[in-house]
Coordinates of C-alpha atoms in Angstrom, one line a residue:
M1 CA 76.7 24.5 62.6
E2 CA 73.7 22.1 62.3
S3 CA 70.7 22.5 60.0
F4 CA 67.2 22.1 61.4
S5 CA 64.9 23.6 58.9
N6 CA 65.0 24.7 55.2
R7 CA 62.5 26.4 52.9
A8 CA 62.8 27.3 49.2
N9 CA 61.5 30.8 48.2
P10 CA 58.3 30.2 46.1
K11 CA 58.9 33.5 44.2
V12 CA 62.7 33.5 43.7
Q13 CA 64.0 30.4 42.0
G14 CA 67.0 28.8 43.6
L15 CA 66.8 30.9 46.8
I16 CA 66.8 28.7 49.9
A17 CA 66.7 29.6 53.6
I18 CA 68.5 27.2 55.9
G19 CA 67.8 27.4 59.7
C20 CA 70.6 26.4 62.0
N21 CA 71.6 26.4 65.6
A22 CA 73.6 29.3 67.1
G23 CA 70.8 31.7 66.1
T24 CA 71.8 31.7 62.4
T25 CA 69.8 31.4 59.2
I26 CA 71.8 30.9 55.9
L27 CA 70.4 32.3 52.7
F28 CA 71.8 30.3 49.7
H29 CA 71.3 31.2 46.1
A30 CA 71.8 28.3 43.8
A31 CA 72.2 30.5 40.6
D32 CA 75.5 32.1 41.7
K33 CA 76.3 30.0 44.8
S34 CA 76.2 33.1 47.0
T35 CA 75.3 33.1 50.7
K36 CA 74.1 35.6 53.2
L37 CA 73.6 35.2 57.0
L38 CA 70.7 36.3 59.2
S39 CA 72.2 36.3 62.7
N40 CA 70.6 36.7 66.1
P41 CA 73.0 37.9 68.7
D42 CA 71.8 35.1 71.1
K43 CA 74.0 32.2 69.9
K44 CA 72.0 29.7 72.1
L45 CA 69.0 30.0 69.9
Q46 CA 68.0 27.2 67.4
V47 CA 65.8 27.9 64.4
E48 CA 62.7 25.7 64.7
D49 CA 60.9 26.7 61.5
L50 CA 61.1 29.1 58.5
Q51 CA 58.3 30.5 56.3
W52 CA 58.6 32.8 53.2
D53 CA 55.9 35.4 52.8
R54 CA 54.1 34.4 49.6
L55 CA 53.1 38.0 49.0
S56 CA 56.7 39.2 49.0
T57 CA 60.0 38.1 47.4
S58 CA 62.2 38.9 50.4
Y59 CA 60.3 38.7 53.7
L60 CA 61.0 35.6 55.8
L61 CA 59.6 34.5 59.2
V62 CA 62.1 32.8 61.5
A63 CA 60.8 30.9 64.5
Y64 CA 63.0 30.1 67.4
R65 CA 61.8 28.1 70.5
S66 CA 60.9 31.2 72.4
H67 CA 59.9 33.8 69.8
I68 CA 59.5 34.8 66.1
E69 CA 61.3 37.3 64.0
L70 CA 60.5 38.8 60.6
W71 CA 63.5 39.5 58.3
D72 CA 64.1 41.3 55.0
T73 CA 66.4 38.9 53.2
E74 CA 67.4 41.3 50.6
S75 CA 68.9 43.8 53.0
T76 CA 69.5 41.2 55.8
A77 CA 67.7 43.6 58.2
L78 CA 65.6 42.5 61.1
V79 CA 62.1 44.0 60.5
H80 CA 60.2 42.9 63.6
S81 CA 60.6 40.8 66.7
F82 CA 57.5 39.4 68.3
D83 CA 56.6 38.6 71.9
K84 CA 58.3 35.7 73.7
Q85 CA 56.1 32.7 74.3
P86 CA 55.9 30.6 77.5
I87 CA 55.5 27.4 75.6
A88 CA 58.2 26.4 73.1
I89 CA 57.2 27.1 69.5
Q90 CA 57.0 24.1 67.2
G91 CA 56.3 25.8 63.9
I92 CA 54.6 28.7 62.0
A93 CA 52.5 29.2 58.9
W94 CA 51.2 32.1 56.9
M95 CA 47.4 32.6 56.5
D96 CA 47.6 33.3 52.8
W97 CA 44.1 34.7 52.4
T98 CA 44.8 37.5 54.8
A99 CA 47.1 40.5 54.7
G100 CA 50.1 39.8 56.9
N101 CA 48.6 37.3 59.3
F102 CA 50.3 34.1 60.4
I103 CA 50.0 31.5 63.1
S104 CA 52.3 29.8 65.6
F105 CA 51.7 26.4 67.3
N106 CA 53.4 24.1 69.8
N107 CA 53.5 20.4 70.6
K108 CA 51.9 20.8 74.1
N109 CA 48.3 21.9 73.3
N110 CA 46.0 22.5 70.4
N111 CA 46.0 26.4 70.6
L112 CA 46.9 28.4 67.5
K113 CA 48.3 31.9 68.1
V114 CA 47.3 34.4 65.4
W115 CA 49.8 37.2 64.7
N116 CA 50.0 40.2 62.3
A117 CA 53.3 41.1 60.8
S118 CA 52.9 44.7 62.0
Q119 CA 52.1 44.0 65.6
K120 CA 54.3 42.7 68.4
H121 CA 51.5 40.9 70.3
P122 CA 49.3 38.0 69.1
I123 CA 45.9 39.3 67.9
E124 CA 43.9 36.1 68.7
T125 CA 44.2 32.6 70.1
M126 CA 42.2 29.8 68.3
K127 CA 41.5 26.9 70.6
I128 CA 41.0 23.7 68.5
R129 CA 38.3 21.7 70.4
G130 CA 38.0 18.1 69.3
G131 CA 41.5 18.0 68.0
G132 CA 44.2 15.4 68.8
D133 CA 45.5 14.3 72.2
G134 CA 48.3 16.7 72.9
G135 CA 49.9 19.4 70.7
L136 CA 50.7 19.8 67.0
T137 CA 53.7 18.8 65.0
A138 CA 52.9 20.4 61.6
I139 CA 50.2 22.6 60.0
S140 CA 49.3 23.6 56.4
F141 CA 46.5 25.9 55.1
N142 CA 44.1 25.4 52.2
P143 CA 43.6 29.1 51.3
A144 CA 40.7 28.5 49.0
K145 CA 38.6 26.8 51.7
K146 CA 40.3 28.5 54.6
H147 CA 41.0 25.1 56.2
A148 CA 43.9 24.2 58.5
I149 CA 45.3 20.7 58.0
M150 CA 47.1 19.8 61.2
A151 CA 49.3 16.8 62.2
C152 CA 48.9 16.0 65.9
V153 CA 51.3 14.6 68.4
D154 CA 49.1 11.5 68.8
G155 CA 49.5 10.7 65.1
S156 CA 46.0 11.9 64.0
I157 CA 45.3 14.4 61.2
V158 CA 42.8 17.2 61.9
V159 CA 41.0 19.4 59.3
Y160 CA 39.8 22.6 61.0
D161 CA 37.5 25.2 59.4
V162 CA 38.9 28.5 60.4
L163 CA 35.8 30.6 59.6
S164 CA 33.3 28.4 61.5
A165 CA 35.9 27.5 64.2
R166 CA 35.1 23.8 64.1
V167 CA 36.9 20.5 63.4
I168 CA 35.3 19.0 60.3
H169 CA 37.4 15.8 60.1
R170 CA 39.8 13.9 62.3
T171 CA 41.5 10.6 61.5
P172 CA 42.2 8.0 64.3
A173 CA 45.4 8.5 66.2
G174 CA 48.3 6.5 64.8
H175 CA 51.9 5.7 65.5
T176 CA 54.2 8.7 65.6
E177 CA 57.5 6.8 65.1
T178 CA 58.9 3.8 63.3
I179 CA 56.5 0.7 63.3
F180 CA 58.6 -2.4 64.0
G181 CA 56.0 -5.1 64.3
C182 CA 52.5 -6.1 63.0
E183 CA 50.6 -9.3 63.6
F184 CA 47.0 -10.5 63.0
C185 CA 44.9 -11.8 65.8
P186 CA 44.8 -15.6 65.4
T187 CA 41.1 -15.8 66.2
N188 CA 39.9 -12.8 64.2
P189 CA 41.2 -12.0 60.7
Y190 CA 39.8 -8.5 60.9
V191 CA 41.9 -7.4 63.9
F192 CA 45.6 -6.8 64.0
A193 CA 48.2 -5.2 66.3
T194 CA 51.2 -3.0 65.7
C195 CA 54.1 -1.9 67.9
S196 CA 56.4 1.1 67.6
Y197 CA 59.4 3.1 68.6
D198 CA 56.8 5.4 70.2
T199 CA 56.4 2.9 73.1
T200 CA 52.8 1.9 72.2
V201 CA 50.9 -1.1 70.9
K202 CA 47.9 -0.3 68.8
I203 CA 45.0 -2.6 67.9
W204 CA 43.2 -2.0 64.6
N205 CA 40.1 -3.1 62.9
L206 CA 40.6 -4.1 59.3
H207 CA 36.9 -3.3 58.3
D208 CA 37.5 0.4 58.4
F209 CA 41.1 0.6 59.6
S210 CA 39.8 2.2 62.8
L211 CA 41.9 2.2 66.0
Q212 CA 40.3 0.0 68.7
R213 CA 42.7 0.4 71.5
T214 CA 46.2 1.8 72.5
L215 CA 48.3 -0.1 75.0
H216 CA 51.0 2.0 76.7
C217 CA 54.4 0.9 77.8
T218 CA 55.8 4.3 78.9
E219 CA 59.5 3.2 78.7
G220 CA 61.5 1.6 76.0
V221 CA 61.1 1.0 72.3
L222 CA 58.8 -1.9 71.4
Y223 CA 60.4 -4.1 68.8
G224 CA 58.1 -7.2 68.6
I225 CA 54.6 -8.3 69.5
S226 CA 52.7 -11.6 69.7
W227 CA 49.1 -12.6 70.3
S228 CA 48.3 -15.5 72.6
P229 CA 46.6 -18.5 70.8
S230 CA 43.3 -17.4 72.3
G231 CA 43.6 -13.9 71.0
K232 CA 42.9 -12.5 74.5
L233 CA 46.4 -11.4 75.4
I234 CA 49.3 -9.5 73.7
A235 CA 52.9 -9.7 74.6
A236 CA 55.6 -7.2 73.6
G237 CA 59.4 -7.0 74.0
S238 CA 61.1 -3.7 74.8
S239 CA 64.5 -2.0 74.3
I240 CA 65.1 -2.1 78.1
G241 CA 64.8 -5.9 78.4
E242 CA 61.2 -6.1 79.6
M243 CA 58.4 -8.3 78.3
I244 CA 55.0 -6.9 78.9
I245 CA 51.6 -8.7 78.7
W246 CA 48.3 -6.9 78.3
D247 CA 44.7 -8.0 78.5
V248 CA 43.3 -7.1 75.0
E249 CA 39.7 -6.5 76.1
T250 CA 40.4 -4.2 79.0
G251 CA 43.8 -2.7 77.9
Q252 CA 45.2 -3.5 81.4
E253 CA 48.8 -4.5 81.8
L254 CA 48.8 -7.9 83.5
A255 CA 52.5 -8.7 83.9
R256 CA 56.0 -7.3 83.3
Y257 CA 59.0 -9.7 83.2
K258 CA 62.6 -8.6 83.3
Q259 CA 64.3 -10.8 80.7
S260 CA 67.5 -9.0 79.8
T261 CA 69.8 -6.1 80.6
K262 CA 69.6 -5.2 76.9
Q263 CA 66.9 -5.3 74.2
I264 CA 64.2 -7.9 73.6
F265 CA 64.1 -8.0 69.8
Y266 CA 61.3 -10.6 69.3
V267 CA 58.6 -12.3 71.2
Q268 CA 56.5 -15.2 70.1
W269 CA 53.7 -17.1 71.9
N270 CA 53.8 -20.9 71.4
P271 CA 50.9 -21.5 68.9
S272 CA 49.8 -24.6 70.8
D273 CA 50.2 -23.5 74.5
E274 CA 49.0 -20.3 76.1
R275 CA 51.5 -20.7 78.9
I276 CA 54.7 -20.7 76.8
L277 CA 56.5 -17.7 75.3
L278 CA 59.8 -17.4 73.4
N279 CA 61.9 -14.3 73.1
S280 CA 65.3 -13.2 71.8
T281 CA 67.6 -10.8 73.6
G282 CA 70.5 -8.4 73.0
D283 CA 72.7 -10.1 75.5
G284 CA 72.8 -13.3 73.4
N285 CA 70.0 -15.4 74.8
A286 CA 66.9 -17.2 73.6
I287 CA 64.5 -17.5 76.5
V288 CA 61.6 -20.0 76.8
M289 CA 59.3 -18.9 79.6
E290 CA 56.3 -20.6 81.1
I291 CA 53.7 -18.3 82.8
D292 CA 50.6 -18.9 84.9
V293 CA 47.9 -17.2 82.8
D294 CA 45.2 -17.5 85.5
Y295 CA 47.5 -16.0 88.1
I296 CA 48.5 -12.9 86.1
K297 CA 44.8 -12.2 85.3
D298 CA 44.0 -11.9 89.0
P299 CA 44.7 -8.2 89.9
S300 CA 45.4 -9.1 93.5
N301 CA 48.6 -11.0 92.5
N302 CA 50.3 -8.0 90.8
P303 CA 49.3 -4.8 92.7
A304 CA 52.4 -2.9 91.5
L305 CA 51.4 -3.5 87.8
L306 CA 47.7 -2.7 87.9
G307 CA 46.1 -0.7 85.1
S308 CA 47.1 0.4 81.6
R309 CA 50.2 2.6 82.0
R310 CA 50.0 6.0 80.3
R311 CA 52.7 7.9 78.6
G312 CA 54.7 9.9 81.1
T313 CA 53.8 7.8 84.2
Q314 CA 56.7 7.7 86.5
R315 CA 57.6 4.5 88.3
D316 CA 60.3 3.1 90.4
V317 CA 60.7 -0.5 89.4
T318 CA 62.6 -2.9 91.6
S319 CA 63.0 -6.6 91.2
D320 CA 60.0 -7.1 93.6
H321 CA 57.7 -5.3 91.1
Y322 CA 58.4 -7.7 88.3
S323 CA 56.2 -10.7 87.7
Q324 CA 57.8 -14.1 88.1
P325 CA 57.5 -16.9 85.6
V326 CA 56.6 -20.5 86.6
N327 CA 59.7 -21.7 84.7
R328 CA 62.4 -20.2 82.5
R329 CA 64.9 -21.8 80.3
T330 CA 67.8 -19.7 78.9
I331 CA 69.8 -20.8 75.9
A332 CA 73.0 -18.9 75.5
H333 CA 74.3 -17.9 72.0
P334 CA 77.7 -16.5 71.1
G335 CA 76.1 -13.2 70.0
I336 CA 73.0 -11.1 69.9
V337 CA 69.8 -13.2 69.1
Y338 CA 67.6 -11.2 66.8
G339 CA 64.8 -13.5 65.8
V340 CA 63.0 -16.6 67.1
A341 CA 60.2 -18.7 65.7
W342 CA 58.3 -21.8 66.9
A343 CA 57.8 -24.6 64.4
P344 CA 54.0 -24.8 63.6
F345 CA 53.9 -28.6 63.3
Q346 CA 56.2 -29.5 66.2
S347 CA 55.3 -27.2 69.1
T348 CA 58.5 -27.9 71.1
I349 CA 60.9 -27.0 68.3
F350 CA 62.0 -23.5 67.6
A351 CA 64.6 -21.7 65.4
T352 CA 66.9 -18.7 66.4
C353 CA 69.0 -16.4 64.3
C354 CA 72.1 -14.7 65.6
H355 CA 74.7 -12.0 65.1
D356 CA 77.3 -14.6 64.2
G357 CA 75.4 -15.3 60.9
L358 CA 74.2 -18.8 62.0
V359 CA 70.7 -20.2 62.4
R360 CA 70.0 -22.8 65.1
V361 CA 67.2 -25.2 65.7
F362 CA 66.4 -26.4 69.2
N363 CA 64.0 -28.8 70.9
Y364 CA 62.6 -27.2 74.1
A365 CA 61.2 -30.5 75.3
M366 CA 64.7 -32.1 75.4
M367 CA 66.3 -29.5 77.7
G368 CA 66.9 -27.1 74.8
E369 CA 68.9 -29.6 72.8
L370 CA 70.5 -28.2 69.7
L371 CA 69.3 -30.1 66.7
Y372 CA 70.8 -28.2 63.8
T373 CA 73.2 -25.4 63.0
L374 CA 72.5 -23.8 59.6
R375 CA 75.4 -22.2 57.8
G376 CA 75.0 -20.2 54.6
H377 CA 74.6 -16.5 55.4
N378 CA 77.6 -14.2 55.2
A379 CA 76.4 -11.6 57.7
R380 CA 74.1 -11.4 60.8
V381 CA 70.8 -13.1 60.4
F382 CA 67.8 -11.0 61.5
S383 CA 64.7 -13.1 60.8
V384 CA 63.5 -16.7 60.8
N385 CA 60.0 -17.8 59.6
W386 CA 58.5 -21.3 59.3
S387 CA 56.1 -22.2 56.5
P388 CA 52.5 -22.7 57.8
I389 CA 51.9 -25.3 55.1
V390 CA 55.0 -27.4 54.6
P391 CA 56.5 -29.0 57.8
G392 CA 60.2 -28.2 58.2
L393 CA 60.3 -25.5 55.5
L394 CA 62.2 -22.5 57.0
A395 CA 63.2 -19.1 55.5
T396 CA 65.9 -16.9 57.0
A397 CA 66.8 -13.3 56.2
S398 CA 70.1 -11.6 56.6
D399 CA 72.2 -8.4 56.3
D400 CA 73.9 -10.1 53.4
R401 CA 70.8 -9.0 51.4
S402 CA 69.7 -12.6 50.7
I403 CA 67.0 -15.0 51.9
L404 CA 67.8 -18.7 52.3
V405 CA 65.2 -21.5 52.3
W406 CA 65.9 -24.7 54.2
N407 CA 64.2 -28.1 54.6
I408 CA 64.5 -29.2 58.2
N409 CA 63.6 -32.7 59.6
E410 CA 61.5 -31.5 62.5
S411 CA 60.9 -35.1 63.8
S412 CA 64.7 -35.7 64.3
H413 CA 65.7 -35.7 67.9
T414 CA 69.4 -36.0 67.2
G415 CA 71.8 -33.6 65.7
G416 CA 73.8 -30.8 67.1
S417 CA 76.3 -28.4 65.6
S418 CA 77.7 -31.1 63.3
S419 CA 74.4 -31.7 61.6
A420 CA 74.7 -30.4 58.0
V421 CA 71.8 -28.9 56.2
T422 CA 72.2 -27.5 52.7
P423 CA 70.0 -24.5 51.8
K424 CA 67.2 -25.5 49.3
M425 CA 67.3 -22.1 47.6
Q426 CA 69.0 -18.7 47.8
L427 CA 66.8 -15.7 46.9
Q428 CA 68.7 -12.7 45.7
G429 CA 67.4 -9.3 44.5
H430 CA 67.1 -6.9 47.5
T431 CA 69.7 -4.2 47.5
N432 CA 69.9 -3.7 51.3
N433 CA 69.4 -5.6 54.6
V434 CA 66.5 -8.0 54.6
R435 CA 64.3 -7.8 57.7
A436 CA 60.7 -9.1 57.1
L437 CA 59.6 -12.6 56.0
C438 CA 56.0 -13.9 55.5
W439 CA 54.9 -17.2 53.9
S440 CA 51.7 -17.4 51.9
C441 CA 49.0 -19.2 53.8
E442 CA 47.6 -20.5 50.5
L443 CA 50.5 -21.5 48.2
D444 CA 53.3 -23.6 49.6
N445 CA 56.0 -22.1 47.3
I446 CA 55.2 -18.3 47.8
L447 CA 57.3 -16.2 50.2
L448 CA 57.3 -12.5 50.8
S449 CA 60.2 -10.4 52.1
G450 CA 60.7 -6.8 53.2
S451 CA 64.0 -4.9 53.2
W452 CA 65.8 -1.7 54.1
D453 CA 65.6 -1.0 50.3
S454 CA 61.9 0.0 50.9
T455 CA 60.6 -2.8 48.8
I456 CA 58.5 -6.0 49.4
R457 CA 59.4 -8.9 47.0
V458 CA 57.2 -11.9 46.2
W459 CA 59.2 -15.1 45.6
N460 CA 58.7 -18.5 44.2
V461 CA 60.9 -20.6 46.4
N462 CA 60.9 -23.5 44.1
T463 CA 62.4 -21.6 41.2
G464 CA 64.1 -18.7 43.0
H465 CA 62.3 -16.2 40.7
C466 CA 61.0 -12.9 42.0
L467 CA 57.3 -12.7 40.9
A468 CA 56.6 -9.1 42.0
I469 CA 58.1 -6.0 43.6
I470 CA 56.0 -3.7 45.7
R471 CA 57.4 -0.2 46.1
D472 CA 54.6 1.5 48.1
H473 CA 56.6 2.1 51.3
N474 CA 59.0 5.0 51.6
A475 CA 61.5 3.5 54.1
D476 CA 62.8 0.4 55.7
I477 CA 60.2 -2.5 56.0
Y478 CA 60.3 -4.4 59.3
S479 CA 57.3 -6.7 59.3
I480 CA 54.8 -8.4 57.0
A481 CA 51.8 -10.5 58.2
S482 CA 48.9 -12.5 56.8
H483 CA 46.0 -14.5 58.1
P484 CA 44.8 -17.9 56.8
Q485 CA 41.2 -16.6 56.7
M486 CA 42.2 -13.6 54.5
P487 CA 43.5 -15.2 51.3
F488 CA 46.3 -13.3 49.5
T489 CA 45.9 -10.3 51.8
Y490 CA 48.8 -8.8 53.7
I491 CA 49.7 -6.0 56.1
S492 CA 53.2 -4.5 56.2
C493 CA 54.8 -1.8 58.4
S494 CA 57.8 0.4 58.0
R495 CA 60.1 3.2 59.2
D496 CA 57.8 5.5 57.2
N497 CA 55.3 5.2 60.2
T498 CA 52.6 3.6 58.0
V499 CA 50.8 0.3 57.9
R500 CA 49.8 -0.8 54.4
L501 CA 47.1 -3.3 53.5
W502 CA 47.4 -5.0 50.1
E503 CA 46.7 -8.2 48.2
L504 CA 48.5 -10.2 45.6
G505 CA 46.0 -9.2 42.9
G506 CA 48.1 -9.9 39.8
L507 CA 49.2 -13.3 41.0
V508 CA 45.6 -14.2 41.9
K509 CA 44.5 -13.1 38.4
V510 CA 47.1 -15.4 36.8
M511 CA 45.8 -18.3 38.8
R512 CA 42.2 -17.6 37.9
Y513 CA 43.1 -17.6 34.2
Y514 CA 44.9 -20.9 34.6
A515 CA 41.8 -22.3 36.4
I516 CA 39.7 -21.3 33.4
W517 CA 42.3 -22.7 31.1
D518 CA 42.7 -26.2 32.4
G519 CA 40.7 -26.4 35.7
N520 CA 43.6 -28.3 37.4
F521 CA 44.5 -26.6 40.7
G522 CA 47.5 -28.8 41.3
R523 CA 49.0 -27.6 38.0
I524 CA 48.1 -24.0 38.9
L525 CA 50.2 -24.3 42.1
S526 CA 53.1 -25.7 40.2
R527 CA 53.0 -22.9 37.6
T528 CA 53.2 -20.0 40.2
G529 CA 56.5 -18.7 38.9
E530 CA 58.3 -19.1 35.6
P531 CA 57.0 -21.6 33.0
G532 CA 59.9 -24.1 33.3
G533 CA 58.8 -27.7 32.3
Q534 CA 55.8 -26.5 30.3
S535 CA 55.3 -27.0 26.6
D536 CA 56.1 -24.1 24.3
A537 CA 52.4 -23.4 23.8
E538 CA 51.8 -23.4 27.5
A539 CA 54.8 -21.2 28.1
S540 CA 53.7 -18.7 25.4
I541 CA 50.2 -18.5 27.0
Y542 CA 51.7 -18.1 30.4
S543 CA 54.0 -15.3 29.3
F544 CA 51.1 -13.5 27.6
L545 CA 49.0 -13.7 30.7
R546 CA 51.8 -12.3 32.9
A547 CA 52.5 -9.5 30.5
S548 CA 48.8 -8.6 30.2
L549 CA 48.4 -8.6 34.0
G550 CA 51.3 -6.2 34.7
F551 CA 54.2 -8.6 35.3
S552 CA 57.5 -7.9 33.5
A553 CA 59.4 -10.6 31.6
A554 CA 62.1 -10.5 34.3
G555 CA 59.6 -11.6 36.9
G556 CA 58.9 -8.3 38.7
E557 CA 55.7 -6.3 38.7
S558 CA 55.9 -3.5 36.2

């Protein structure tokens, strides 16, 4: 038997109801480890939701997909069975300020069915006008104000005043599943985009965190996104091997390229050339592709791909429906390629990271010549990221829970697999796989990392010390991004379905104190970390400042 829902009795300590498949609800009492069963004879039923009656110690509502039942858990007797519903029930909730009233809802529309425990038929239907796009996924009542707080299928939250029958607040629609990628618009520091397991790309405004536009893919998880250098186009890679390009202003899909029979894990536009894109694939390739931007912007050239595709749109895609690149260069690897990154100071050089635990550096202009093979990780490498400040400074993140920092000679046009590069620094501290990397745009020795351990760590790559640990996310962290025109400000996204905006406040305060102390910005940069090489007096002042600003002696934020 599988468990699908569980609720603790608010009036009987240790009594828990566990809803399962096969029409069964288990009652477990922690005090004596005893169990009882509430069994519906229809073994095909699955319990969707459970709610204890807060005015009773024993009454329990059990919601199946088709109907609702009221049980007396003390006697395990079925008290009442309510009318079957044409739309599958998502959940139920008691209206605590009434006598015996409760509601049911579904994930197809915004209608709330109102029931009374003594009557078989619903006594009212509340139609929520101005709610989310689609149905509801969860609901909770504020009995004091008689407000319903509803989570909608489109990711928005709606507050509904039951007495006046009106929506009094609604948040913008958000992602409804894991957010895998986030990236700032290169031409506007107040705009960023995110992509998700829910098959959408969303464009946000940082001024008020409002949603500006949603771009729909309809099929496939979206793992990575990239803005074009002009900020006018967005590309995303999907789990079904497609790379899609949208016009940001209109929201129209301009082109769709079939790149792989498996996933596209990462997409990156060349920062210097609007025509060139790079992506990594699950069938072991890094693909450099040249497109004709003017051509794909002309609707007459791609009649099968016109318009912004909406969720649920059916399509029969054949090879003729896919856009064709001007040129494509495929570089085979011995395993899955997870991450790729263009070097910011040498626009033809890029790095890849692979399932075999190796990082490779290629020159696209020289027929994809392999310049370096970087060995140092003990497990698959998932992310590569070049410093935007220091030429050739590269960070790599792995399932071995470490980050390696490398110095690469970008101007070298010789090399190959025999070229040996020793890591400059190994950064250790994460307790699970490392996924996200982001260099500071202000300080050349500051790197941020995100992990499956739900933390973001701030590192000094010169000393290897962890300067701060951010614990705000509640699940795996997949991406971190910054913008050079937004100093010390970052966005991060996670499996917890949230995007977080934050800044390195404590670190900035330390720097401001140093600026007042000696006014030497060069020395400030060199001190961003532990006080090695300073006099005892300087080290004492440094330690005092860090402690007073919330940093522990071990280097993490307290």
